[in-house]
Coordinates of C-alpha atoms in Angstrom, one line a residue:
G279 CA 131.7 107.1 112.4
D280 CA 131.3 105.3 109.2
V281 CA 128.7 103.0 108.1
L282 CA 130.2 99.4 108.0
M283 CA 127.0 97.4 106.9
F284 CA 122.9 97.7 106.3
A285 CA 121.7 94.6 107.5
G286 CA 117.7 94.9 106.7
D287 CA 116.3 95.8 110.2
A288 CA 119.9 97.3 112.1
L289 CA 122.6 99.5 111.1
I290 CA 126.1 98.4 112.1
C291 CA 128.5 101.3 112.6
L292 CA 132.2 101.8 113.0
F293 CA 133.9 105.1 115.3
D294 CA 137.6 104.7 114.9
E295 CA 139.6 106.0 118.0
R296 CA 141.5 109.7 117.3
P297 CA 145.3 110.2 117.6
L298 CA 145.3 112.5 120.7
D299 CA 147.4 115.8 121.3
P300 CA 151.0 115.0 122.0
P301 CA 152.2 114.2 125.5
I302 CA 152.7 116.3 128.3
T303 CA 155.7 116.8 129.4
E304 CA 157.0 117.1 132.8
S305 CA 158.7 120.3 132.2
D306 CA 155.4 121.6 131.7
G307 CA 154.4 121.2 135.4
Q308 CA 152.4 118.5 134.4
L309 CA 151.7 114.6 135.0
R310 CA 153.1 112.9 132.4
R311 CA 150.7 111.5 130.3
T312 CA 150.9 107.6 130.9
A313 CA 149.6 104.2 128.7
A314 CA 147.0 103.8 131.0
D315 CA 146.2 107.3 131.2
T316 CA 146.2 108.0 127.1
N317 CA 144.6 104.6 126.3
A318 CA 140.8 105.9 129.2
A319 CA 141.5 109.6 127.2
R320 CA 141.1 107.6 123.7
R321 CA 138.2 105.3 125.0
E322 CA 136.0 108.8 126.7
E323 CA 136.9 110.3 123.8
T324 CA 135.2 107.7 121.8
I325 CA 132.5 107.2 123.7
A326 CA 131.7 110.5 124.0
R327 CA 130.8 110.5 119.2
V328 CA 129.2 108.3 119.7
R329 CA 127.0 108.9 122.6
S330 CA 126.8 112.0 120.7
C331 CA 125.6 110.5 117.6
C332 CA 122.8 108.6 119.4
N333 CA 121.5 111.7 120.8
K334 CA 121.0 113.1 117.2
V335 CA 119.2 109.8 116.2
F336 CA 116.5 109.8 119.1
T337 CA 115.9 113.9 118.4
S338 CA 116.5 113.9 114.1
S339 CA 113.4 115.6 113.5
N340 CA 113.0 112.7 110.0
L341 CA 111.7 110.4 113.0
E342 CA 108.9 112.6 113.9
G343 CA 105.1 111.0 113.5
K344 CA 106.6 107.8 112.5
D345 CA 106.0 104.4 114.0
F346 CA 109.0 103.7 114.6
T347 CA 111.1 102.4 117.7
I348 CA 115.1 102.4 117.6
H349 CA 116.8 99.5 120.5
G350 CA 120.9 99.5 119.7
G351 CA 124.0 98.2 121.7
S352 CA 127.5 99.7 121.8
S353 CA 131.3 98.5 122.5
H354 CA 134.5 99.5 122.7
G355 CA 137.8 97.4 121.7
V356 CA 139.9 95.9 119.2
V357 CA 138.7 94.7 115.7
R358 CA 140.5 93.1 113.1
C359 CA 140.4 94.5 109.5
Y360 CA 140.6 91.5 106.7
F361 CA 140.6 91.9 102.6
L362 CA 139.8 88.9 100.6
G363 CA 139.0 87.1 97.1
R364 CA 141.3 88.1 94.6
P365 CA 143.4 90.9 92.7
S366 CA 140.4 91.5 90.5
T367 CA 138.2 94.6 89.0
R368 CA 135.7 93.0 88.8
P369 CA 132.6 93.4 91.4
G370 CA 131.8 90.6 93.5
D371 CA 135.9 89.0 93.7
C372 CA 137.0 90.8 96.6
T373 CA 135.2 91.8 99.9
F374 CA 136.0 93.5 103.4
V375 CA 135.3 91.8 106.3
V376 CA 136.1 92.9 110.1
S377 CA 136.0 91.1 113.2
G378 CA 136.2 91.2 116.5
T379 CA 134.6 91.0 120.5
P380 CA 133.1 94.2 119.7
L381 CA 131.1 92.9 117.1
R382 CA 129.1 90.3 119.0
A383 CA 129.2 92.3 122.5
A384 CA 127.7 95.0 120.7
G385 CA 125.4 92.0 118.8
H386 CA 124.8 90.7 123.1
L387 CA 124.0 94.5 123.9
L388 CA 121.5 95.2 121.3
N389 CA 119.1 92.1 122.7
K390 CA 119.2 93.1 125.5
A391 CA 118.3 96.4 124.9
D392 CA 114.5 97.7 125.3
R393 CA 112.7 98.8 123.2
G394 CA 113.8 103.0 122.8
E395 CA 116.4 102.1 124.7
I396 CA 120.7 102.1 123.2
L397 CA 123.1 100.1 125.5
I398 CA 126.6 101.6 125.9
D399 CA 129.2 99.5 127.2
G400 CA 130.7 101.9 130.2
L401 CA 127.7 103.8 130.3
D402 CA 125.6 103.1 133.5
E403 CA 122.2 104.0 132.2
P404 CA 120.8 103.3 128.4
I405 CA 120.4 106.1 126.8
T406 CA 116.7 106.8 125.9
K407 CA 115.0 109.5 124.1
E408 CA 114.4 111.6 126.7
L409 CA 117.3 111.9 128.2
A410 CA 118.7 112.4 124.8
I411 CA 116.3 115.5 124.3
V412 CA 117.2 116.6 127.7
E413 CA 121.1 116.2 126.9
V414 CA 120.6 118.8 123.9
S415 CA 118.9 121.1 125.3
K416 CA 120.7 122.1 127.7
P417 CA 123.7 124.8 127.1
L418 CA 127.1 123.4 126.6
A419 CA 128.3 124.7 130.1
A420 CA 125.9 122.9 132.3
L421 CA 126.5 119.4 129.8
M422 CA 130.5 119.9 130.9
E423 CA 131.3 117.9 134.2
P424 CA 133.3 120.1 136.5
E425 CA 136.7 118.9 137.6
E426 CA 135.8 117.4 141.4
E427 CA 133.7 114.6 140.1
L428 CA 136.4 113.1 138.0
P429 CA 138.7 112.4 141.0
N430 CA 140.3 109.5 140.7
L431 CA 141.6 110.5 136.5
P432 CA 144.9 112.6 135.8
N433 CA 144.8 116.7 134.5
F434 CA 144.8 115.4 130.8
V435 CA 141.9 113.5 131.1
R436 CA 140.2 116.4 133.3
R437 CA 141.0 118.9 130.4
K438 CA 139.6 116.4 127.7
S439 CA 136.4 115.7 128.9
W440 CA 135.7 118.8 129.8
K441 CA 136.8 120.1 125.9
L442 CA 135.1 116.9 124.1
T443 CA 131.9 117.8 125.6
A444 CA 131.8 120.6 124.7
E445 CA 133.5 120.5 120.4
F446 CA 130.8 117.2 119.8
L447 CA 127.7 118.8 121.3
S448 CA 128.3 121.2 118.6
E449 CA 129.9 119.8 115.8
F450 CA 126.6 117.7 115.7
D451 CA 124.1 121.0 116.3
D452 CA 125.6 121.9 112.7
D453 CA 123.7 121.1 109.7
S454 CA 126.8 121.3 107.5
E455 CA 127.9 118.3 104.7
T456 CA 130.6 118.8 106.2
A457 CA 130.7 115.0 106.0
D458 CA 128.9 114.8 103.0
E459 CA 131.9 116.6 101.2
L460 CA 135.0 114.4 102.9
I461 CA 133.5 111.0 101.9
L462 CA 132.1 112.6 98.3
N463 CA 135.4 113.9 97.9
H464 CA 137.3 111.3 98.0
D465 CA 139.3 109.2 95.1
V466 CA 138.1 105.9 94.5
H467 CA 140.3 103.4 92.7
P468 CA 139.8 101.0 90.0
F469 CA 140.1 98.1 91.8
A470 CA 137.1 98.9 94.9
K471 CA 135.2 97.8 92.2
A472 CA 136.0 94.3 93.2
Y473 CA 134.3 95.2 96.8
L474 CA 131.4 95.9 94.9
G475 CA 128.3 93.0 96.0
S476 CA 127.6 91.2 92.8
L477 CA 124.2 91.8 93.8
A478 CA 124.4 96.1 93.9
A479 CA 126.7 95.4 90.6
R480 CA 124.2 93.6 88.6
R481 CA 121.0 95.8 89.7
S482 CA 123.3 98.8 89.3
D483 CA 123.8 97.7 85.5
H484 CA 120.4 97.8 84.4
A485 CA 119.8 101.4 86.1
Q486 CA 121.5 104.6 83.9
D487 CA 123.9 106.6 86.0
G488 CA 124.0 104.4 89.0
M489 CA 120.9 103.0 91.0
S490 CA 117.3 104.2 90.5
I491 CA 115.1 104.5 92.8
L492 CA 112.7 102.4 89.9
L493 CA 114.3 99.7 91.1
N494 CA 112.6 99.5 94.5
E495 CA 110.1 96.9 94.0
L496 CA 108.8 93.5 95.8
R497 CA 110.1 90.5 94.8
P498 CA 110.0 86.8 95.6
V499 CA 113.9 86.0 97.0
A500 CA 115.5 82.8 97.9
I501 CA 118.0 83.1 100.3
V502 CA 121.0 81.4 101.6
F503 CA 122.3 81.8 105.5
A504 CA 125.6 80.0 105.8
G505 CA 127.2 80.3 109.2
L506 CA 131.2 79.5 109.4
H507 CA 131.0 78.6 112.9
D508 CA 134.8 77.7 112.7
L509 CA 135.3 81.8 111.3
S510 CA 134.0 83.0 115.2
N511 CA 136.9 83.5 116.5
V512 CA 139.7 84.6 113.7
D513 CA 143.4 85.5 114.9
A514 CA 145.1 87.1 113.2
R515 CA 148.2 85.8 113.3
D516 CA 146.9 83.0 112.1
A517 CA 148.3 82.8 108.3
V518 CA 147.1 78.9 108.7
L519 CA 142.8 80.4 109.3
L520 CA 144.0 83.6 107.2
R521 CA 143.7 81.2 104.1
K522 CA 141.0 79.0 104.9
M523 CA 138.8 82.3 105.1
N524 CA 140.3 83.6 101.9
G525 CA 139.8 80.3 100.1
V526 CA 135.9 79.5 101.4
F527 CA 135.3 83.3 100.6
V528 CA 136.4 83.0 96.6
S529 CA 134.6 79.0 96.5
M530 CA 132.0 80.2 98.0
S531 CA 131.6 83.1 95.6
R532 CA 132.4 81.0 92.4
I533 CA 129.3 78.1 93.7
T534 CA 126.9 80.8 94.3
H535 CA 127.7 82.4 90.6
S536 CA 127.6 79.6 89.0
C537 CA 123.7 78.5 90.5
D538 CA 122.5 81.6 88.8
G539 CA 123.0 84.0 92.7
A540 CA 124.2 86.8 93.7
V541 CA 126.7 87.7 96.9
K542 CA 124.8 89.6 99.5
E543 CA 127.4 90.0 102.3
M544 CA 130.0 87.6 104.3
S545 CA 129.9 89.7 107.3
F546 CA 130.9 89.1 111.3
D547 CA 128.6 89.7 114.0
D548 CA 126.8 88.6 116.8
K549 CA 126.1 85.0 115.5
G550 CA 130.2 84.9 114.1
C551 CA 130.7 84.6 110.6
V552 CA 127.9 84.5 108.0
F553 CA 128.0 84.0 104.4
I554 CA 125.1 84.9 102.8
S555 CA 123.7 84.5 99.0
V556 CA 120.9 85.8 97.3
F557 CA 118.3 84.1 94.5
G558 CA 115.9 86.0 92.2
A559 CA 117.2 89.9 93.3
H560 CA 118.4 90.2 90.1
S561 CA 116.9 88.5 87.6
H562 CA 113.5 86.3 87.5
G563 CA 114.7 83.2 87.5
A564 CA 112.6 80.2 86.5
N565 CA 113.0 77.8 90.0
P566 CA 114.9 80.3 92.6
C567 CA 114.1 77.8 95.3
F568 CA 115.7 74.5 93.2
D569 CA 119.1 76.9 92.4
A570 CA 119.2 78.2 96.0
T571 CA 118.8 74.9 97.1
M572 CA 121.4 73.4 95.1
C573 CA 124.0 76.1 96.0
A574 CA 123.5 75.1 99.7
M575 CA 124.2 71.3 98.4
R576 CA 127.3 72.2 97.5
M577 CA 128.0 74.7 100.1
Q578 CA 128.0 71.7 101.8
D579 CA 130.3 70.2 100.3
A580 CA 133.4 72.4 99.9
L581 CA 132.5 73.4 103.5
K582 CA 134.0 69.7 104.2
K583 CA 136.2 69.6 101.5
L584 CA 137.7 72.5 102.8
E585 CA 137.9 70.5 106.5
F586 CA 135.4 72.6 108.3
R587 CA 134.3 71.0 111.0
N588 CA 131.3 73.7 112.4
F589 CA 128.9 74.9 109.7
S590 CA 125.6 75.2 109.1
L591 CA 123.2 76.7 106.4
G592 CA 119.7 77.8 106.0
V593 CA 117.1 78.2 103.1
S594 CA 114.3 80.1 102.4
F595 CA 112.4 82.2 99.9
G596 CA 109.1 84.7 100.1
D597 CA 108.7 87.8 99.2
C598 CA 111.0 90.2 100.3
F599 CA 112.4 94.2 99.1
C600 CA 114.8 94.6 97.2
G601 CA 115.8 98.1 96.5
E602 CA 118.5 101.3 96.9
V603 CA 118.8 102.1 101.1
G604 CA 121.0 105.1 102.3
P605 CA 121.9 109.0 101.0
E606 CA 123.8 109.5 98.5
M607 CA 127.9 109.4 100.0
R608 CA 127.0 105.9 101.6
A609 CA 123.6 104.0 99.1
D610 CA 123.8 100.3 99.2
Y611 CA 121.3 97.6 97.5
V612 CA 119.6 95.8 99.6
V613 CA 116.7 92.3 100.3
M614 CA 115.3 92.6 103.7
G615 CA 111.9 91.4 104.8
T616 CA 110.8 88.2 107.3
E617 CA 112.3 85.7 104.5
V618 CA 116.0 86.9 105.2
N619 CA 115.6 86.8 109.2
T620 CA 113.5 82.7 108.3
A621 CA 116.9 81.9 106.9
A622 CA 118.9 83.4 109.9
R623 CA 116.9 80.8 111.9
L624 CA 117.3 78.0 109.7
M625 CA 120.5 78.4 110.1
G626 CA 120.8 78.8 113.7
K627 CA 118.5 75.7 114.3
A628 CA 119.7 73.3 111.9
P629 CA 122.7 70.8 113.0
N630 CA 126.1 70.7 112.9
Q631 CA 127.5 70.2 109.1
G632 CA 123.8 70.6 108.2
I633 CA 120.9 72.6 106.2
L634 CA 117.5 73.3 107.0
V635 CA 115.3 74.9 104.1
S636 CA 111.8 76.2 104.6
K637 CA 108.3 74.8 103.5
R638 CA 108.3 76.9 100.9
I639 CA 111.7 76.4 99.6
F640 CA 110.5 72.5 99.8
T641 CA 107.6 73.3 98.2
N642 CA 109.2 74.1 94.9
S643 CA 112.4 72.0 94.8
K644 CA 111.4 68.9 95.3
K645 CA 110.4 67.8 91.6
Y646 CA 113.7 67.6 91.5
I647 CA 115.5 66.9 95.3
S648 CA 114.6 64.9 98.0
F649 CA 113.8 65.9 101.2
I650 CA 113.4 64.5 104.7
K651 CA 111.6 66.7 106.9
S652 CA 112.7 67.1 110.3
E653 CA 111.1 67.2 113.8
E654 CA 109.3 70.4 114.8
I655 CA 111.8 73.2 115.5
K656 CA 110.3 77.1 117.4
V657 CA 111.7 80.1 115.9
K658 CA 112.1 84.0 117.5
G659 CA 109.6 85.7 115.4
I660 CA 107.2 82.3 114.6
D661 CA 104.5 81.9 116.5
E662 CA 103.7 78.4 116.4
P663 CA 106.6 75.4 115.6
F664 CA 106.9 74.4 112.2
H665 CA 108.7 71.2 110.0
A666 CA 111.3 72.4 108.1
Y667 CA 113.4 70.5 105.7
V668 CA 116.3 68.5 105.1
P669 CA 117.7 68.1 101.3
Q670 CA 119.2 64.9 100.0
D671 CA 120.1 64.4 96.9
R672 CA 118.9 66.1 93.2
I673 CA 116.7 63.2 92.5
V674 CA 117.0 61.1 88.6
Q675 CA 114.5 61.3 86.8
T676 CA 113.6 58.7 83.9
N677 CA 113.4 59.5 81.1
V678 CA 112.1 56.7 79.3
V679 CA 108.7 58.2 77.7
D680 CA 106.1 55.7 79.1
D681 CA 103.8 54.6 76.2
T682 CA 100.4 53.7 78.2
K683 CA 100.7 57.6 79.5
K684 CA 99.4 59.8 76.3
S685 CA 97.6 62.2 76.0
S686 CA 93.9 61.8 76.2
Q687 CA 92.8 64.9 74.5
P688 CA 92.2 64.7 70.8
F689 CA 95.4 66.0 68.3
I690 CA 93.8 68.7 66.2
L691 CA 96.7 69.8 63.6
M692 CA 96.5 73.3 62.5
P693 CA 96.3 74.3 59.2
S694 CA 100.1 76.5 59.7
R695 CA 101.6 73.1 61.7
Q696 CA 101.2 70.7 58.6
F697 CA 104.6 71.4 56.7
D698 CA 106.5 71.1 60.9
M699 CA 104.2 67.6 61.7
K700 CA 105.0 66.2 58.0
T701 CA 108.7 66.8 58.2
M702 CA 109.2 65.0 61.4
L703 CA 106.9 61.8 60.3
S704 CA 109.6 61.3 57.5
A705 CA 111.9 62.6 59.7
V706 CA 111.0 58.9 61.6
D707 CA 110.3 57.0 58.4
G708 CA 113.8 58.4 57.3
V709 CA 114.9 55.8 60.1
L710 CA 113.5 52.8 59.8
R711 CA 115.1 53.2 56.7
G712 CA 118.5 53.3 58.3
R713 CA 118.7 57.4 57.4
P714 CA 119.5 58.6 61.1
K715 CA 118.1 62.4 61.5
T716 CA 117.9 65.5 63.9
V717 CA 115.3 67.3 63.9
L718 CA 115.3 70.9 65.6
V719 CA 112.1 72.4 66.7
C720 CA 112.2 76.1 67.5
G721 CA 110.1 79.2 68.2
G722 CA 108.1 81.0 70.9
P723 CA 106.1 80.8 73.6
F724 CA 102.9 79.3 73.7
L725 CA 103.0 77.9 69.8
G726 CA 102.4 74.2 70.1
K727 CA 105.7 73.1 70.3
S728 CA 105.5 70.4 73.0
R729 CA 102.0 69.2 72.2
M730 CA 103.8 68.2 68.5
I731 CA 106.7 66.5 69.9
Q732 CA 104.0 64.6 72.0
E733 CA 102.2 63.6 69.2
L734 CA 105.6 62.4 67.3
N735 CA 106.9 60.7 70.0
N736 CA 103.2 58.5 70.4
R737 CA 103.1 57.7 66.5
A738 CA 107.1 56.5 66.8
T739 CA 106.0 54.7 70.0
D740 CA 103.1 52.7 68.3
K741 CA 106.2 51.9 65.1
G742 CA 108.2 50.2 67.5
F743 CA 110.4 53.5 68.9
T744 CA 111.7 53.9 72.2
I745 CA 112.0 57.2 73.2
L746 CA 114.4 58.9 75.6
Q747 CA 113.9 62.2 77.1
S748 CA 115.5 64.8 78.8
F749 CA 114.5 67.6 80.4
R750 CA 116.8 70.8 82.1
T751 CA 116.2 73.5 84.6
S752 CA 117.2 77.1 85.1
L753 CA 120.0 75.7 87.5
D754 CA 121.2 73.1 84.7
C755 CA 122.3 75.8 81.5
F756 CA 125.3 76.6 83.2
T757 CA 126.7 72.7 82.9
S758 CA 127.6 71.6 79.0
Y759 CA 125.8 69.1 77.2
F760 CA 123.4 68.3 80.6
P761 CA 120.2 67.6 78.1
F762 CA 122.7 65.0 76.1
R763 CA 124.2 64.0 79.3
Q764 CA 120.5 63.1 80.3
I765 CA 120.0 61.1 77.2
T766 CA 123.6 58.7 77.2
M767 CA 123.1 58.0 80.7
S768 CA 118.9 56.4 80.2
A769 CA 120.2 54.7 77.5
L770 CA 122.6 53.3 78.8
K771 CA 120.9 51.7 81.3

């Protein structure tokens, strides 16, 4: 098998059906293999590998003595693979997604499974740790089912079942590194870099020779979940829908990067098609809550322009584990924690084409964005009902300084700042004589720049000046001439 993705609290794996031996002809004295026989044999072979993998997980010595419970689901069927994005070698420009009924069915089986159980579609009984210990400890001959217990299957299928059980159990009893060697020996095409998520790429750039265990940490992170319900059932023959799916990936990736975020993944599971962005996981942004909310609002507008009829978004903020998970042959940089699940729950509760954000997002963004409180909602994982918030519009701040709101603290000019203040006051006097001037005040933090400018504003107001001031958030640094736009808009009012 292969690992498709690690979703924080769920590992999603794929097991391809293997090609079978050449058909047996009638001249050999055996039944000719029909299409139904072939499909049944390939299905049985795949389920045998899944079952052996589950047994190995349950009996792994790495889980002994740990407070760790496994439950899971497995389903068999046809999946479709899509390569989205544009030709590039830049991380984050492309993605590889897998969709199909088995993914949704496996998710439903996962939800039905009790603690310590794995439900496999096609098996009557769930796999448990007790059953796995019994099966692994039995001799191989005792595990092989006799032919008389399979009366409805042709000879080929009976012999294949006998053969597979012995082969696969012996294969999984072997602790060799064959699987690691097969993967590590593969050459990576240069264009494969584009399929590395921008989150993992940005974090790995900070480490020498790839990702480092030192990058594992708790960080305050904002998460955006976008449920693209129009794409939940994708027909590979629908060229229009495929172009639409590719367009939405490119568009939402650009929006995420323009808001100083990183794309975590685009995937299909029991919730349908989901696009996930994170903010603050790769850098310490000034206000990841504001960035994430603006990103969700821009995604909402973009999805409407792309003529999506069914979608919803959820945004949450809190401390999450950010770090490397997995062995060398298949590691990933993940963001996981309660807030990731909360964002997914809010996405599920949001109205069609709507956005719901958590209270922490509201608290950290209400200065710049207007919100409406939603009705009380109840979500899985949170005991009590709570109010979420619906973002409305970016707040247009008044940029004319009110001269009645002067500081009550007396301004004490430090000797080291006397020359700077004299220069600024000279510029003000020069304006009164018809000589406009620009003064740039720069320096490190906590040196008194804002207090000096405030005092200059007070003195200029006393002389009859109207003061226009601008502001900038972490997101506004990506908008050209943003501060001057604010000043110009205030002057024209």
